[in-house]
Short mmCIF file of C-alpha atoms in Angstrom, two decimals:
data_model
loop_
_atom_site.label_atom_id
_atom_site.label_comp_id
_atom_site.label_asym_id
_atom_site.label_seq_id
_atom_site.Cartn_x
_atom_site.Cartn_y
_atom_site.Cartn_z
CA CYS A 178 -24.82 -11.69 7.39
CA PHE A 179 -26.10 -8.22 8.41
CA ILE A 180 -28.00 -9.58 11.42
CA ILE A 181 -25.07 -11.58 12.63
CA LEU A 182 -22.74 -8.56 12.53
CA VAL A 183 -25.29 -6.45 14.44
CA ILE A 184 -25.25 -8.89 17.36
CA MET A 185 -21.58 -9.82 17.25
CA ASN A 186 -20.10 -6.34 17.13
CA GLY A 187 -22.82 -4.64 19.13
CA ALA A 188 -21.96 -6.90 22.07
CA LEU A 189 -18.26 -6.48 21.50
CA TYR A 190 -18.23 -2.70 21.18
CA SER A 191 -20.23 -2.44 24.44
CA PHE A 192 -17.00 -3.45 26.29
CA GLY A 193 -16.09 0.18 26.88
CA VAL A 194 -19.45 0.67 28.75
CA PHE A 195 -18.54 -2.22 31.04
CA LEU A 196 -14.96 -0.99 31.65
CA LYS A 197 -15.58 1.42 34.49
CA PRO A 198 -18.13 -0.71 36.47
CA VAL A 199 -15.80 -3.76 36.33
CA SER A 200 -12.76 -1.60 37.19
CA SER A 201 -14.48 -0.08 40.18
CA GLU A 202 -15.76 -3.31 41.59
CA PHE A 203 -12.38 -5.07 41.48
CA ASP A 204 -10.04 -2.00 41.62
CA TRP A 205 -8.31 -3.18 38.40
CA THR A 206 -6.43 -0.66 36.27
CA ARG A 207 -7.63 0.27 32.89
CA ALA A 208 -4.50 -1.19 31.38
CA ALA A 209 -5.11 -4.56 33.01
CA ILE A 210 -8.70 -4.61 31.79
CA SER A 211 -7.75 -3.38 28.31
CA GLY A 212 -5.16 -6.14 28.20
CA ALA A 213 -8.03 -8.64 28.04
CA TYR A 214 -9.48 -6.82 25.09
CA SER A 215 -6.06 -6.69 23.50
CA MET A 216 -5.66 -10.46 23.93
CA PHE A 217 -9.06 -10.83 22.36
CA MET A 218 -7.96 -8.81 19.36
CA PHE A 219 -4.75 -10.83 18.88
CA VAL A 220 -6.40 -14.27 19.31
CA CYS A 221 -9.41 -13.33 17.15
CA GLY A 222 -7.08 -11.86 14.49
CA PHE A 223 -4.89 -14.88 14.38
CA LEU A 224 -7.91 -17.20 14.06
CA TYR A 225 -9.21 -15.06 11.19
CA ILE A 226 -6.70 -16.89 8.99
CA LEU A 227 -8.11 -20.27 10.01
CA ALA A 228 -11.71 -19.05 9.75
CA GLY A 229 -11.16 -17.75 6.22
CA ARG A 230 -9.69 -21.17 5.20
CA LEU A 231 -12.55 -23.06 6.92
CA ASN A 232 -15.13 -20.89 5.15
CA ASP A 233 -13.40 -21.55 1.80
CA ARG A 234 -13.70 -25.24 2.43
CA PHE A 235 -16.92 -25.83 4.50
CA GLY A 236 -18.98 -22.67 4.02
CA PRO A 237 -20.27 -20.12 6.46
CA ARG A 238 -23.14 -22.16 8.00
CA VAL A 239 -20.84 -24.52 9.90
CA VAL A 240 -18.36 -21.69 10.80
CA LEU A 241 -21.05 -19.23 12.11
CA THR A 242 -22.90 -21.93 14.08
CA VAL A 243 -19.75 -22.66 16.10
CA SER A 244 -19.12 -18.92 16.38
CA GLY A 245 -22.53 -18.24 17.86
CA LEU A 246 -22.13 -20.92 20.43
CA CYS A 247 -18.74 -19.69 21.59
CA ILE A 248 -19.76 -16.01 21.72
CA GLY A 249 -22.96 -16.72 23.67
CA VAL A 250 -21.24 -19.02 26.20
CA GLY A 251 -18.34 -16.58 26.54
CA TYR A 252 -20.56 -13.63 27.51
CA LEU A 253 -22.63 -15.81 29.83
CA LEU A 254 -19.42 -16.79 31.62
CA MET A 255 -18.37 -13.07 31.81
CA SER A 256 -21.17 -12.64 34.30
CA LEU A 257 -19.31 -14.94 36.73
CA ILE A 258 -15.88 -13.34 36.77
CA ASP A 259 -14.23 -12.52 40.12
CA ALA A 260 -10.53 -12.71 39.07
CA ILE A 261 -8.64 -11.00 36.32
CA TRP A 262 -7.47 -14.31 34.70
CA GLN A 263 -11.16 -15.22 34.18
CA LEU A 264 -11.67 -12.00 32.16
CA TYR A 265 -8.75 -12.94 29.98
CA LEU A 266 -10.01 -16.50 29.54
CA PHE A 267 -13.67 -15.71 28.78
CA LEU A 268 -13.22 -12.54 26.69
CA GLY A 269 -9.71 -13.01 25.46
CA LEU A 270 -10.04 -16.67 24.47
CA ILE A 271 -13.63 -18.01 24.30
CA VAL A 272 -15.36 -14.96 22.87
CA ALA A 273 -12.36 -14.34 20.59
CA ILE A 274 -12.69 -17.83 19.11
CA GLY A 275 -16.30 -17.14 18.37
CA GLN A 276 -15.78 -13.68 17.01
CA SER A 277 -13.06 -14.94 14.59
CA GLY A 278 -15.70 -16.83 12.71
CA GLY A 279 -17.63 -13.68 11.93
CA LEU A 280 -16.30 -10.88 9.82
CA VAL A 281 -13.94 -12.65 7.40
CA PRO A 282 -16.30 -15.57 6.54
CA LEU A 283 -19.22 -13.19 6.11
CA MET A 284 -17.34 -10.68 3.92
CA SER A 285 -15.85 -13.53 1.89
CA THR A 286 -19.32 -15.02 1.38
CA VAL A 287 -20.67 -11.68 0.19
CA ALA A 288 -17.71 -11.35 -2.28
CA ARG A 289 -18.60 -14.70 -3.73
CA TRP A 290 -22.29 -13.77 -4.22
CA PHE A 291 -21.61 -10.46 -6.01
CA VAL A 292 -19.49 -9.34 -8.95
CA ARG A 293 -21.23 -6.12 -9.77
CA ARG A 294 -21.79 -3.75 -6.80
CA ARG A 295 -19.56 -5.86 -4.58
CA GLY A 296 -18.42 -2.75 -2.71
CA LEU A 297 -21.92 -1.51 -2.03
CA MET A 298 -23.16 -4.90 -0.94
CA THR A 299 -20.20 -5.42 1.33
CA GLY A 300 -20.89 -1.97 2.75
CA ILE A 301 -24.54 -2.79 3.42
CA VAL A 302 -23.61 -6.03 5.14
CA VAL A 303 -20.78 -4.61 7.38
CA SER A 304 -23.06 -1.66 8.24
CA GLY A 305 -24.44 -4.23 10.64
CA ILE A 306 -21.35 -3.39 12.76
CA GLY A 307 -22.41 0.23 12.84
CA ILE A 308 -26.07 -0.61 13.65
CA GLY A 309 -24.78 -2.82 16.53
CA THR A 310 -22.63 0.04 17.77
CA ILE A 311 -25.64 2.36 17.75
CA ILE A 312 -27.95 -0.01 19.52
CA MET A 313 -25.94 -2.05 22.03
CA PRO A 314 -23.86 0.51 24.04
CA PRO A 315 -26.94 2.54 25.20
CA ILE A 316 -28.78 -0.62 25.95
CA ALA A 317 -25.85 -2.01 27.89
CA SER A 318 -25.57 1.29 29.81
CA HIS A 319 -29.31 1.14 30.64
CA LEU A 320 -29.01 -2.50 31.72
CA ILE A 321 -25.97 -1.87 33.90
CA THR A 322 -27.65 1.13 35.63
CA ASN A 323 -30.79 -0.83 36.39
CA HIS A 324 -29.62 -4.45 36.80
CA GLY A 325 -25.87 -4.46 37.27
CA TRP A 326 -23.07 -5.48 34.89
CA ARG A 327 -23.34 -9.20 35.67
CA THR A 328 -27.03 -9.54 34.76
CA SER A 329 -26.33 -7.36 31.72
CA TYR A 330 -23.74 -9.83 30.45
CA ILE A 331 -26.22 -12.73 30.99
CA ILE A 332 -28.80 -10.98 28.76
CA ILE A 333 -26.29 -10.13 26.07
CA GLY A 334 -24.90 -13.70 26.09
CA ALA A 335 -28.37 -15.17 25.70
CA ILE A 336 -29.26 -12.86 22.81
CA ALA A 337 -25.98 -13.74 21.01
CA LEU A 338 -26.33 -17.42 21.50
CA VAL A 339 -29.85 -17.60 20.08
CA LEU A 340 -29.75 -15.08 17.27
CA ILE A 341 -26.31 -15.80 15.75
CA THR A 342 -26.77 -19.61 15.66
CA ALA A 343 -30.27 -19.15 14.17
CA ALA A 344 -29.16 -16.71 11.50
CA ALA A 345 -26.23 -18.99 10.58
CA GLN A 346 -28.59 -21.68 9.31
CA PHE A 347 -29.65 -19.46 6.38
CA LEU A 348 -26.14 -18.92 4.96
CA LYS A 349 -24.67 -20.58 1.87
CA ARG A 350 -21.10 -20.35 0.65
CA ASP A 351 -21.90 -19.20 -2.88
CA PRO A 352 -24.80 -19.17 -5.32
CA GLY A 353 -23.39 -22.25 -7.11
CA VAL A 354 -24.68 -24.30 -4.22
CA ILE A 355 -28.26 -23.61 -5.35
CA GLY A 356 -27.49 -23.62 -9.13
CA GLN A 357 -27.27 -19.84 -9.60
CA LEU A 358 -24.56 -17.45 -10.67
CA PRO A 359 -23.15 -14.47 -8.73
CA TYR A 360 -24.85 -11.20 -9.31
CA GLY A 361 -23.26 -9.45 -12.32
CA SER A 362 -21.37 -12.48 -13.57
CA VAL A 363 -23.57 -13.00 -16.66
CA LYS A 364 -22.84 -10.96 -19.79
CA ALA A 365 -25.59 -8.89 -21.18
CA ALA A 366 -25.27 -10.60 -24.59
CA GLY A 367 -25.23 -14.30 -25.05
CA ASN A 368 -26.13 -15.22 -21.48
CA GLN A 369 -22.55 -16.56 -21.04
CA MET A 370 -20.77 -16.32 -17.78
CA ALA A 371 -18.05 -13.65 -17.76
CA GLN A 372 -14.57 -15.08 -17.73
CA GLN A 373 -12.92 -14.46 -14.37
CA PRO A 374 -9.10 -14.52 -14.14
CA ARG A 375 -7.68 -17.26 -11.95
CA GLY A 376 -7.21 -15.97 -8.39
CA PHE A 377 -4.07 -16.07 -6.37
CA GLN A 378 -3.28 -18.81 -3.95
CA MET A 379 -2.04 -17.72 -0.49
CA ARG A 380 1.55 -18.57 -1.23
CA GLU A 381 1.43 -16.38 -4.37
CA ALA A 382 -0.29 -13.45 -2.61
CA VAL A 383 2.36 -13.24 0.12
CA ARG A 384 4.98 -12.73 -2.54
CA ASN A 385 3.14 -9.71 -3.80
CA ARG A 386 4.13 -6.18 -2.73
CA GLN A 387 0.48 -5.09 -2.80
CA PHE A 388 -0.37 -7.71 -0.23
CA TRP A 389 2.15 -6.36 2.30
CA MET A 390 1.09 -2.79 1.64
CA LEU A 391 -2.50 -3.74 2.59
CA TRP A 392 -1.15 -5.54 5.64
CA VAL A 393 0.63 -2.47 6.99
CA LEU A 394 -2.37 -0.29 6.27
CA ALA A 395 -4.58 -2.69 8.23
CA ILE A 396 -2.25 -2.58 11.27
CA CYS A 397 -2.29 1.25 11.29
CA HIS A 398 -6.09 1.23 11.03
CA GLY A 399 -6.47 -1.26 13.90
CA VAL A 400 -4.42 0.82 16.32
CA GLY A 401 -6.54 3.96 16.04
CA GLN A 402 -9.82 2.09 15.58
CA GLN A 403 -9.77 -0.04 18.70
CA ALA A 404 -8.14 2.53 20.92
CA VAL A 405 -11.04 4.88 20.29
CA ILE A 406 -13.74 2.13 20.49
CA VAL A 407 -12.54 0.98 23.92
CA HIS A 408 -11.57 4.26 25.51
CA ILE A 409 -13.88 6.95 24.05
CA VAL A 410 -16.60 6.32 26.66
CA PRO A 411 -14.31 6.30 29.70
CA HIS A 412 -12.50 9.34 28.28
CA ALA A 413 -15.79 11.21 27.89
CA THR A 414 -16.80 10.51 31.54
CA ASP A 415 -13.28 11.57 32.70
CA ILE A 416 -13.98 15.10 31.33
CA GLY A 417 -17.31 15.33 33.10
CA ILE A 418 -19.81 13.85 30.62
CA LEU A 419 -22.61 11.67 32.04
CA PRO A 420 -22.20 7.94 31.28
CA ALA A 421 -25.40 7.67 29.23
CA ILE A 422 -24.47 10.60 27.04
CA ALA A 423 -20.89 9.27 26.73
CA ALA A 424 -22.27 6.00 25.42
CA CYS A 425 -24.06 8.08 22.76
CA VAL A 426 -20.74 9.28 21.39
CA LEU A 427 -19.85 5.69 20.67
CA SER A 428 -23.29 5.28 19.02
CA VAL A 429 -22.55 8.26 16.82
CA ILE A 430 -19.42 6.52 15.61
CA GLY A 431 -21.52 3.51 14.79
CA GLY A 432 -24.19 5.56 13.04
CA LEU A 433 -21.81 7.46 10.82
CA SER A 434 -19.82 4.29 10.07
CA ILE A 435 -22.96 3.10 8.26
CA ALA A 436 -22.83 6.11 6.00
CA GLY A 437 -19.08 5.47 5.52
CA ARG A 438 -19.57 1.86 4.70
CA ILE A 439 -22.32 2.40 2.18
CA GLY A 440 -21.03 5.73 0.74
CA LEU A 441 -17.36 4.78 0.45
CA GLY A 442 -18.21 1.24 -0.56
CA SER A 443 -20.21 2.65 -3.46
CA ALA A 444 -17.40 5.07 -4.27
CA GLY A 445 -15.05 2.10 -4.47
CA ASP A 446 -17.36 0.53 -7.05
CA ARG A 447 -17.47 3.77 -9.08
CA PHE A 448 -14.00 5.24 -8.73
CA GLY A 449 -11.86 2.35 -7.54
CA ASN A 450 -10.91 1.07 -4.15
CA LYS A 451 -7.57 2.95 -3.93
CA PRO A 452 -8.91 6.52 -3.99
CA ALA A 453 -11.78 5.49 -1.71
CA LEU A 454 -9.33 3.98 0.80
CA VAL A 455 -7.22 7.16 0.64
CA ALA A 456 -10.35 9.33 1.44
CA ALA A 457 -11.19 7.03 4.39
CA PHE A 458 -7.73 7.22 5.91
CA ILE A 459 -7.75 10.99 5.57
CA LEU A 460 -10.99 11.15 7.51
CA LEU A 461 -9.56 8.91 10.26
CA SER A 462 -6.36 10.97 10.53
CA VAL A 463 -8.25 14.22 10.89
CA ALA A 464 -10.60 12.70 13.50
CA LEU A 465 -7.64 11.45 15.68
CA PHE A 466 -5.74 14.72 15.54
CA TRP A 467 -8.96 16.52 16.51
CA LEU A 468 -9.57 14.15 19.38
CA ALA A 469 -6.25 15.03 20.96
CA GLY A 470 -7.68 18.49 21.90
CA ALA A 471 -11.36 17.57 22.35
CA ARG A 472 -12.49 18.69 25.80
CA GLU A 473 -16.24 19.42 25.14
CA LEU A 474 -19.16 17.27 24.14
CA TRP A 475 -19.64 18.91 20.74
CA MET A 476 -15.95 18.35 19.96
CA LEU A 477 -16.35 14.60 20.76
CA TYR A 478 -19.37 14.44 18.50
CA LEU A 479 -17.55 16.03 15.60
CA CYS A 480 -14.68 13.56 16.15
CA ALA A 481 -17.19 10.74 16.24
CA VAL A 482 -18.71 11.92 12.85
CA LEU A 483 -15.33 12.04 11.08
CA PHE A 484 -14.04 8.88 12.72
CA GLY A 485 -17.21 6.90 11.95
CA LEU A 486 -17.18 7.85 8.29
CA GLY A 487 -13.49 6.89 7.80
CA TYR A 488 -13.67 3.70 9.92
CA GLY A 489 -16.76 2.48 8.11
CA GLY A 490 -15.21 3.14 4.72
CA VAL A 491 -12.10 1.15 5.52
CA MET A 492 -14.16 -1.81 6.76
CA ALA A 493 -16.27 -1.79 3.59
CA LEU A 494 -13.37 -1.56 1.20
CA ILE A 495 -10.88 -4.10 2.48
CA SER A 496 -12.77 -7.20 1.15
CA PRO A 497 -13.42 -5.74 -2.33
CA ALA A 498 -9.83 -4.60 -2.49
CA VAL A 499 -8.60 -8.13 -1.77
CA ALA A 500 -10.92 -9.56 -4.41
CA ASP A 501 -9.79 -7.01 -7.01
CA LEU A 502 -6.11 -7.59 -6.28
CA PHE A 503 -6.00 -11.37 -5.64
CA GLY A 504 -9.30 -12.85 -7.03
CA LEU A 505 -11.61 -15.36 -5.20
CA GLU A 506 -9.56 -18.51 -5.39
CA ALA A 507 -8.33 -18.14 -1.80
CA HIS A 508 -10.22 -14.96 -0.92
CA GLY A 509 -11.22 -16.06 2.63
CA ALA A 510 -7.67 -17.05 3.58
CA ILE A 511 -6.02 -13.89 2.12
CA LEU A 512 -8.63 -11.69 3.69
CA GLY A 513 -8.09 -13.50 6.98
CA VAL A 514 -4.39 -12.64 6.99
CA ILE A 515 -5.20 -8.97 6.23
CA ALA A 516 -7.80 -8.97 8.96
CA PHE A 517 -5.27 -10.51 11.30
CA ALA A 518 -3.00 -7.44 10.70
CA MET A 519 -5.98 -5.20 11.60
CA MET A 520 -6.42 -7.14 14.79
CA ILE A 521 -2.68 -6.90 15.66
CA GLY A 522 -3.07 -3.13 15.53
CA GLY A 523 -6.37 -3.50 17.45
CA ALA A 524 -4.43 -5.41 20.18
CA ILE A 525 -1.82 -2.69 20.46
CA GLY A 526 -4.17 0.34 20.48
CA PRO A 527 -6.35 -0.24 23.58
CA ILE A 528 -3.58 -1.44 25.92
CA MET A 529 -1.24 1.27 24.72
CA ALA A 530 -3.94 3.94 25.36
CA GLY A 531 -4.75 2.44 28.71
CA ARG A 532 -1.11 2.38 29.74
CA ILE A 533 -0.66 6.07 28.74
CA PHE A 534 -3.71 6.96 30.82
CA ASP A 535 -2.39 5.11 33.88
CA ILE A 536 0.96 6.81 33.63
#
């Protein structure tokens, strides 16, 4: 799960590094290019619901194999674009279909394998997103500088195609498939499996006020998260920072998100998911207000530290929060709907920020 998220999200979050080279070659506005990313967010988020259901039924091996094929082919096709509609088709549809089979099935699978330390284990797995964000943007910047953006997309597409589909073959839906119990599900005395309350079905969850509160929180998170991920590198170069150094700001976000995922994920296990989520959103809010006035490199790095911690924490805590509130009966489907809300916000954020810049 960790390896798959490194590749998937490392490739995706390199999009901001490609934004200026593509914009310069075709003279497309940032809003137009960001629109493709926003379409990606919406399509991917909508399909999260389906991916969660498919994972509940068929398991992650099938879902992630298809995802790897779509992501790899989508990025390979990105190297061929010469019209804006192709960018929307390849990134906004094909890559989005593949990406939708990643986060929700993987987090749902981890939730099924762990009862104790679920927050920590989810944090470790989704820290793959942070590792990918550290590694891939500087690599993409180096590749673009030396080989051009088209060849860079060929290399990224080939890596994604091979590694994601290969890693998917090792995944199993839950430990019951191999005759084991989830970690922490056996009582210390008597060796009897702990009784778990029956989980909610989707139709029951949507009638619950807590479900819609999580849904709104996810939208708010998505707006800020993806606006920063897409536009922080172009913004840094706009204020005079060299492209390679600007890409490092994005890498700092990825690096600190790892600490946020593991640290706040562990805090959720120890103190509860609610206070841990509150702490994560406070960090995000402070970072975004600080960014509004950031005009020097050190200020951007400080923003990246705060933003990375908060963003990583939210990503680690959403799946355990869904498991705590609604159980595991339809965990993938419920988490998919919550993730869809995050992607709706993610679709709004980049194109809104691009439009504001253009104006």
